[in-house]
Coordinates of C-alpha atoms and ligand atoms in Angstrom, one line a residue:
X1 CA 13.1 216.4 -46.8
X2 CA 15.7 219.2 -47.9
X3 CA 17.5 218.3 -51.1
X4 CA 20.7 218.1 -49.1
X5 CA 18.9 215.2 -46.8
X6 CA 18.0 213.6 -49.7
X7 CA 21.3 213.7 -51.6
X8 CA 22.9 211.9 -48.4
X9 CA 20.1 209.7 -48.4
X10 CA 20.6 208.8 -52.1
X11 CA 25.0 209.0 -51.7
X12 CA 24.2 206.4 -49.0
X13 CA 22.1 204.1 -50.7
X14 CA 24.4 204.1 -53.8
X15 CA 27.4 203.1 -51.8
X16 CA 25.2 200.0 -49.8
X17 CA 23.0 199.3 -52.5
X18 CA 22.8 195.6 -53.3
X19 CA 20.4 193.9 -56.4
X20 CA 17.5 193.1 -53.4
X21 CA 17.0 196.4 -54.0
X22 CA 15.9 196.6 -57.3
X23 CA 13.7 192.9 -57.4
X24 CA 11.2 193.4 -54.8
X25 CA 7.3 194.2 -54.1
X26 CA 6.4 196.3 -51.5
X27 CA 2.8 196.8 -50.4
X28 CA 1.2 199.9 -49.1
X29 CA -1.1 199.5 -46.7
X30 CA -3.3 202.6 -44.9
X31 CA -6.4 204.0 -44.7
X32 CA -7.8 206.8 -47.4
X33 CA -5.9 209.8 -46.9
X34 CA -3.5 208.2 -44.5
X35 CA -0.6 209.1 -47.6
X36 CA -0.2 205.9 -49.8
X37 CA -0.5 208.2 -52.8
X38 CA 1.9 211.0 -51.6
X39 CA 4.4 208.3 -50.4
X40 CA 4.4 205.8 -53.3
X41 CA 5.9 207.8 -56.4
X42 CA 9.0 208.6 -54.4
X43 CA 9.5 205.4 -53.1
X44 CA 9.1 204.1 -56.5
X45 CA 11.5 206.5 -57.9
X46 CA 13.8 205.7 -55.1
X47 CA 14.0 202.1 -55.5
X48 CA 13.2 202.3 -59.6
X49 CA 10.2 200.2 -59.1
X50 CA 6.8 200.9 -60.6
X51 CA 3.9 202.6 -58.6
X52 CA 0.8 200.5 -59.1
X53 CA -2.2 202.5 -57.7
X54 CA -5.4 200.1 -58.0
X55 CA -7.7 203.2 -57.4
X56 CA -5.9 205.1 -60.4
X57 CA -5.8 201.8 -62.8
X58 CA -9.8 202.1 -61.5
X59 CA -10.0 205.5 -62.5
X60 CA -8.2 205.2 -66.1
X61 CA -10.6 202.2 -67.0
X62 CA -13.8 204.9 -66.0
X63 CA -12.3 207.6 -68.1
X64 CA -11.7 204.8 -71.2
X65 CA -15.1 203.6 -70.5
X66 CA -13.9 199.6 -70.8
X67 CA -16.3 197.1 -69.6
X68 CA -14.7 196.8 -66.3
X69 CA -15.5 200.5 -65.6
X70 CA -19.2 199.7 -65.6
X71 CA -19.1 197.5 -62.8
X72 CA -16.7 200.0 -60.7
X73 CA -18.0 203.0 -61.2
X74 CA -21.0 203.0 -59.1
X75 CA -19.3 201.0 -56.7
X76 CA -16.4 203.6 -56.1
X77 CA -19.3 206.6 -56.6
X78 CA -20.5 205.1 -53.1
X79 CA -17.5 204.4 -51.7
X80 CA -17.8 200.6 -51.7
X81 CA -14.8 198.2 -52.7
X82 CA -14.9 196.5 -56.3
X83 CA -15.1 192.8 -55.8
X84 CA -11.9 190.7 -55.5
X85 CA -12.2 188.3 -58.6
X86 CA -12.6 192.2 -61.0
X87 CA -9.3 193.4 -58.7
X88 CA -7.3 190.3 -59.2
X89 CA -7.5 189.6 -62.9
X90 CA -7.0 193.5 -63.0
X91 CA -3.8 193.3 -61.3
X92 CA -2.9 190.0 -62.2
X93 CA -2.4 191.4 -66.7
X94 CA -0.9 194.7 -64.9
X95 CA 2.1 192.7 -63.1
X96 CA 2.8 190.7 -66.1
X97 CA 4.1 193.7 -67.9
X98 CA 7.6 194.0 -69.0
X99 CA 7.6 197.3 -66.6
X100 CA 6.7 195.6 -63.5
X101 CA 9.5 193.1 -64.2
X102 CA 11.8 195.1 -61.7
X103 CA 9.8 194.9 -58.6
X104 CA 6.5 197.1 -58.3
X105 CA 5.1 199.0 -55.0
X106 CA 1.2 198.1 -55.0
X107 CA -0.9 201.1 -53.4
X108 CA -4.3 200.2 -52.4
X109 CA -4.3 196.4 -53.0
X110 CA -4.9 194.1 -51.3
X111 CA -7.4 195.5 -49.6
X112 CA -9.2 192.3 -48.3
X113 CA -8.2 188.8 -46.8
X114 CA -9.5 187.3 -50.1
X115 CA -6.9 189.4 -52.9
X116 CA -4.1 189.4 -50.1
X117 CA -4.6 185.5 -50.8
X118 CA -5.1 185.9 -54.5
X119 CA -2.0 187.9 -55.0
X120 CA 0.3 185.0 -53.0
X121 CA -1.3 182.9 -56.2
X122 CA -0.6 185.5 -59.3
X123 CA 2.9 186.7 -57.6
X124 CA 3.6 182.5 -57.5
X125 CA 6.4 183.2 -60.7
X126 CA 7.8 185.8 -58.6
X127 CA 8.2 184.5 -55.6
X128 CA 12.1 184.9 -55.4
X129 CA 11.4 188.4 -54.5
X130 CA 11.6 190.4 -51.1
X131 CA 8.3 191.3 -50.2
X132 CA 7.4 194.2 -47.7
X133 CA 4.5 195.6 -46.0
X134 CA 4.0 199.0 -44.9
X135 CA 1.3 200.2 -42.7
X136 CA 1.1 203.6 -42.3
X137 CA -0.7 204.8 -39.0
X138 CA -2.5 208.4 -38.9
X139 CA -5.2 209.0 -36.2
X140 CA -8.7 208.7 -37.8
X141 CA -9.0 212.6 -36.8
X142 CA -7.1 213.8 -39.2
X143 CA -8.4 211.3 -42.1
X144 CA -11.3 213.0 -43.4
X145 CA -10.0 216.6 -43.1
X146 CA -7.2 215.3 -45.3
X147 CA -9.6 213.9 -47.7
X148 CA -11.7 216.3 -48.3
X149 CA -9.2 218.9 -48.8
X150 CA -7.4 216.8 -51.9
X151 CA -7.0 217.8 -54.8
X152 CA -5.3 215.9 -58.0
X153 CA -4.3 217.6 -61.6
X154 CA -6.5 216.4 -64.1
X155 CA -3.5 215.6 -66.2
X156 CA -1.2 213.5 -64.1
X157 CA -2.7 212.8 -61.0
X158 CA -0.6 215.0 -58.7
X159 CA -1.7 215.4 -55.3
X160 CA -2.0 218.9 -53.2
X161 CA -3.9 219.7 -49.8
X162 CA -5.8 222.7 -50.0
X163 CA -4.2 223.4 -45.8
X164 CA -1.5 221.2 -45.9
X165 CA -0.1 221.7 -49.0
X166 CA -1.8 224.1 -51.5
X167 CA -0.6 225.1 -54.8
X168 CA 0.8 228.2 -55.8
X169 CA -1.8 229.5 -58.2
X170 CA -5.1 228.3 -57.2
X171 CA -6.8 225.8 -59.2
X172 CA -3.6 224.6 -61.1
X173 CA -0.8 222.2 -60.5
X174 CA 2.6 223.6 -59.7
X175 CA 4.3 220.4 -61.7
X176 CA 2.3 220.4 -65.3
X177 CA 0.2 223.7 -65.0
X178 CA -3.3 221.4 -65.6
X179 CA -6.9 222.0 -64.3
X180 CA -7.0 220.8 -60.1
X181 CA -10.4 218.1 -59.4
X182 CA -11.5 216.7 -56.3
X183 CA -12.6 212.9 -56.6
X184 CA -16.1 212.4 -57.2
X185 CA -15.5 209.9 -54.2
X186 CA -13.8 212.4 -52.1
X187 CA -17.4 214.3 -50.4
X188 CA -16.9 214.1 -46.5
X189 CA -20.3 211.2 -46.5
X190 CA -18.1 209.0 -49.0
X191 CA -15.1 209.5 -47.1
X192 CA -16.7 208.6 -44.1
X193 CA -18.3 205.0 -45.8
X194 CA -14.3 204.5 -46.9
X195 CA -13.0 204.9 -43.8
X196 CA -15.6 202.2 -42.5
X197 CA -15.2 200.2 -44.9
X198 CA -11.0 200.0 -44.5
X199 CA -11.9 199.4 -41.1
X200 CA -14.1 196.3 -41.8
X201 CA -12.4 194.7 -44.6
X202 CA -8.6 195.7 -44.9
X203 CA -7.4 196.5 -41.2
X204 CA -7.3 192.5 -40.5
X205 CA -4.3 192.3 -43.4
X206 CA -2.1 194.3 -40.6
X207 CA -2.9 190.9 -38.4
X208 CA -2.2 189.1 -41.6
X209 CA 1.3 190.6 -42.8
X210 CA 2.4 190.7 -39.1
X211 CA 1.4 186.6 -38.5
X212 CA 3.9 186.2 -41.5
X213 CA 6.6 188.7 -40.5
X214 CA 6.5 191.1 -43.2
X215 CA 4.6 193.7 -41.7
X216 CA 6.5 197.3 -40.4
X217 CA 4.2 200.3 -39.5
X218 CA 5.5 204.0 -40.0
X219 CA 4.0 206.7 -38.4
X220 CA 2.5 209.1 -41.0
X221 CA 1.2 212.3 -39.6
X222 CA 4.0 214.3 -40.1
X223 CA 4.7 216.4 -42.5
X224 CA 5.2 214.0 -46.1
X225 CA 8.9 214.5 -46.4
X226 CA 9.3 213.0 -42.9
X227 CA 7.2 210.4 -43.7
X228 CA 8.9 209.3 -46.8
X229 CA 12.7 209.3 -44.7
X230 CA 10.8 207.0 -42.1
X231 CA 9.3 204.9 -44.8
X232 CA 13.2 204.9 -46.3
X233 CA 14.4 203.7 -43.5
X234 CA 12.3 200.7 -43.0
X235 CA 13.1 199.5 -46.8
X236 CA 17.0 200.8 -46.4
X237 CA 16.9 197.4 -43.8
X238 CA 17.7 194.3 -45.8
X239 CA 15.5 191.5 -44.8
X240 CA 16.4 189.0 -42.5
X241 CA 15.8 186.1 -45.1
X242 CA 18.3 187.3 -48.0
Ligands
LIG301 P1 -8.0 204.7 -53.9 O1 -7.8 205.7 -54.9 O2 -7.0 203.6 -53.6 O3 -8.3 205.5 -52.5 P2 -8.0 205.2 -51.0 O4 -7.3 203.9 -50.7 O5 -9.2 205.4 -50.3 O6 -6.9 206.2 -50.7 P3 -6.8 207.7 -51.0 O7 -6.4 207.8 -52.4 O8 -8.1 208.4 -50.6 O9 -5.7 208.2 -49.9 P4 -4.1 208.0 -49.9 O10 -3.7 207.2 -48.7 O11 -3.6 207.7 -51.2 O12 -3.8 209.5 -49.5 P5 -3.1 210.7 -50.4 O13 -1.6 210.4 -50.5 O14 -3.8 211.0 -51.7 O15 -9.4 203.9 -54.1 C1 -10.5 204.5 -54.5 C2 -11.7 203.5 -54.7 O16 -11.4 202.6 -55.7 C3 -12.0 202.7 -53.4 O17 -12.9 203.4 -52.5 C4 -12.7 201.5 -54.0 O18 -14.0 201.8 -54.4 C5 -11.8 201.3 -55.3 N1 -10.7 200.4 -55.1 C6 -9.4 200.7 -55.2 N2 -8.6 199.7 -54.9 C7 -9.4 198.6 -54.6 C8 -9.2 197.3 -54.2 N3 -7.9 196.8 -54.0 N4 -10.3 196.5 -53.9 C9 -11.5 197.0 -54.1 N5 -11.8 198.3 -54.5 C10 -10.8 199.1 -54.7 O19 -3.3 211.9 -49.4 C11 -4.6 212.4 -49.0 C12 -4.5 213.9 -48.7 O20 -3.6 214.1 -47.6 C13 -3.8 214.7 -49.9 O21 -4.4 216.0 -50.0 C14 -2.3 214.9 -49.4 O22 -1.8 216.1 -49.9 C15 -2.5 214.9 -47.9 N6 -1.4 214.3 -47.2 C16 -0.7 213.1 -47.5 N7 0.3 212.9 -46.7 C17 0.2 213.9 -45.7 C18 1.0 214.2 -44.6 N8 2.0 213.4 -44.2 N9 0.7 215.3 -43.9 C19 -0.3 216.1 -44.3 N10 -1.1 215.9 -45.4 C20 -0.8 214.8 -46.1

């Protein structure tokens, strides 16, 4: 998006905006590499909610070293989901913080039938809010190429492509001037058990969103900016129940 886009889009929003806005949780739902990671920070910043990556809260507890972090970390070394009951009580403490209070965009949970029912239990005291589910769709194709060609800053977790979208100097981020990594998780076999794995366990939440209405998909193999004015577009809609 060019900044004069998203200066409309933003001149816009602040003449319709309305407090729905602000309360809400929005889930992110896609499969690795399809852009939940690219996409959620600016929608966060949009809509001045907090980005809640599950896979990043994973990856902070490995680099602390917390008791949690022994359980995950061979688990995500293969590619294999962490089970529900250690990914609910991990998100349940994170929404109880005074930051989440707002509204919070959840990327990469639920990610199975069992936490998309656990987080209708912990989300119980804020139920008044709007809740919105995004799918986004990329042919499988492109999935792995997009994978494997990540990487993040050390520091702050920003993403590049090294095809789509590499950085200036190579080997360090444009934004903080830190040391780019690829996930350990990120080699093409891991990627591959991922994919299956988002396949097996979280494609049926698309059924299960949809059955209750809340479910919109957004095409996401475009370039990210066009993605993100899509994704826009879809929250920009106040829901038919407010
Ligand atoms: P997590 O970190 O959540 O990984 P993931 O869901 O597999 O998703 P990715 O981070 O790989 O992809 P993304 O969709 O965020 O894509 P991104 O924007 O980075 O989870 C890691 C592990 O933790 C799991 O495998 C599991 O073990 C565990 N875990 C986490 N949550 C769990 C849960 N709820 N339950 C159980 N276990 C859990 O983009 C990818 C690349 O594509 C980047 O290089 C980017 O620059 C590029 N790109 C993005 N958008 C575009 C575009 N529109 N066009 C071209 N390139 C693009």
């Amino acid at each position: 998006m060019n900044s004069l886009d998203f200066q409309n889009l933003r001149s816009a929003q602040g003449r319709f905006a309305a407090p729905w806005y602000q309360s809400r949780t929005i889930i992110l739902l896609g499969p690795p590499g399809a852009g939940k990671g690219t996409q959620a920070p600016r929608i966060a910043q949009q809509y001045g909610l907090k980005h809640l990556s599950t896979g990043d809260m994973l990856r902070d507890n490995i680099h602390r070293g917390t008791d949690l972090a022994k359980q995950a970390a061979p688990l995500i070394e293969r590619g294999e989901l962490v089970p529900d009951n250690l990914m609910l009580g991990m998100v349940q403490e994170r929404i109880a913080q005074p930051d989440c209070k707002s509204g919070f965009i959840l990327d990469g949970f639920p990610r199975t039938i069992g936490q998309a029912r656990g987080l209708e239990e912990i989300s119980s005291p804020y139920k008044s809010r709007a809740t919105t589910v995004l799918n986004l769709v990329v042919q499988p194709g492109l999935l792995v190429r997009r994978v494997v060609n990540r990487r993040i800053c050390r520091k702050s977790g920003h993403i590049y492509n090294l095809v789509e979208h590499p950085p200036t100097h190579s080997g360090v981020c444009d934004i903080d001037g830190s040391e780019l990594i690829q996930r350990d998780d990120d080699k093409e076999t891991v990627v591959r058990e991922r994919i299956y794995l988002y396949e097996r366990h979280t494609r049926p939440l698309v059924d299960y969103y949809s059955a209750q209405g809340l479910l919109h998909e957004v095409e996401a193999i475009c370039n990210p900016d066009a993605v993100t004015v899509s994704i826009l577009k879809v929250l920009n809609t106040k829901p038919p129940t407010l």
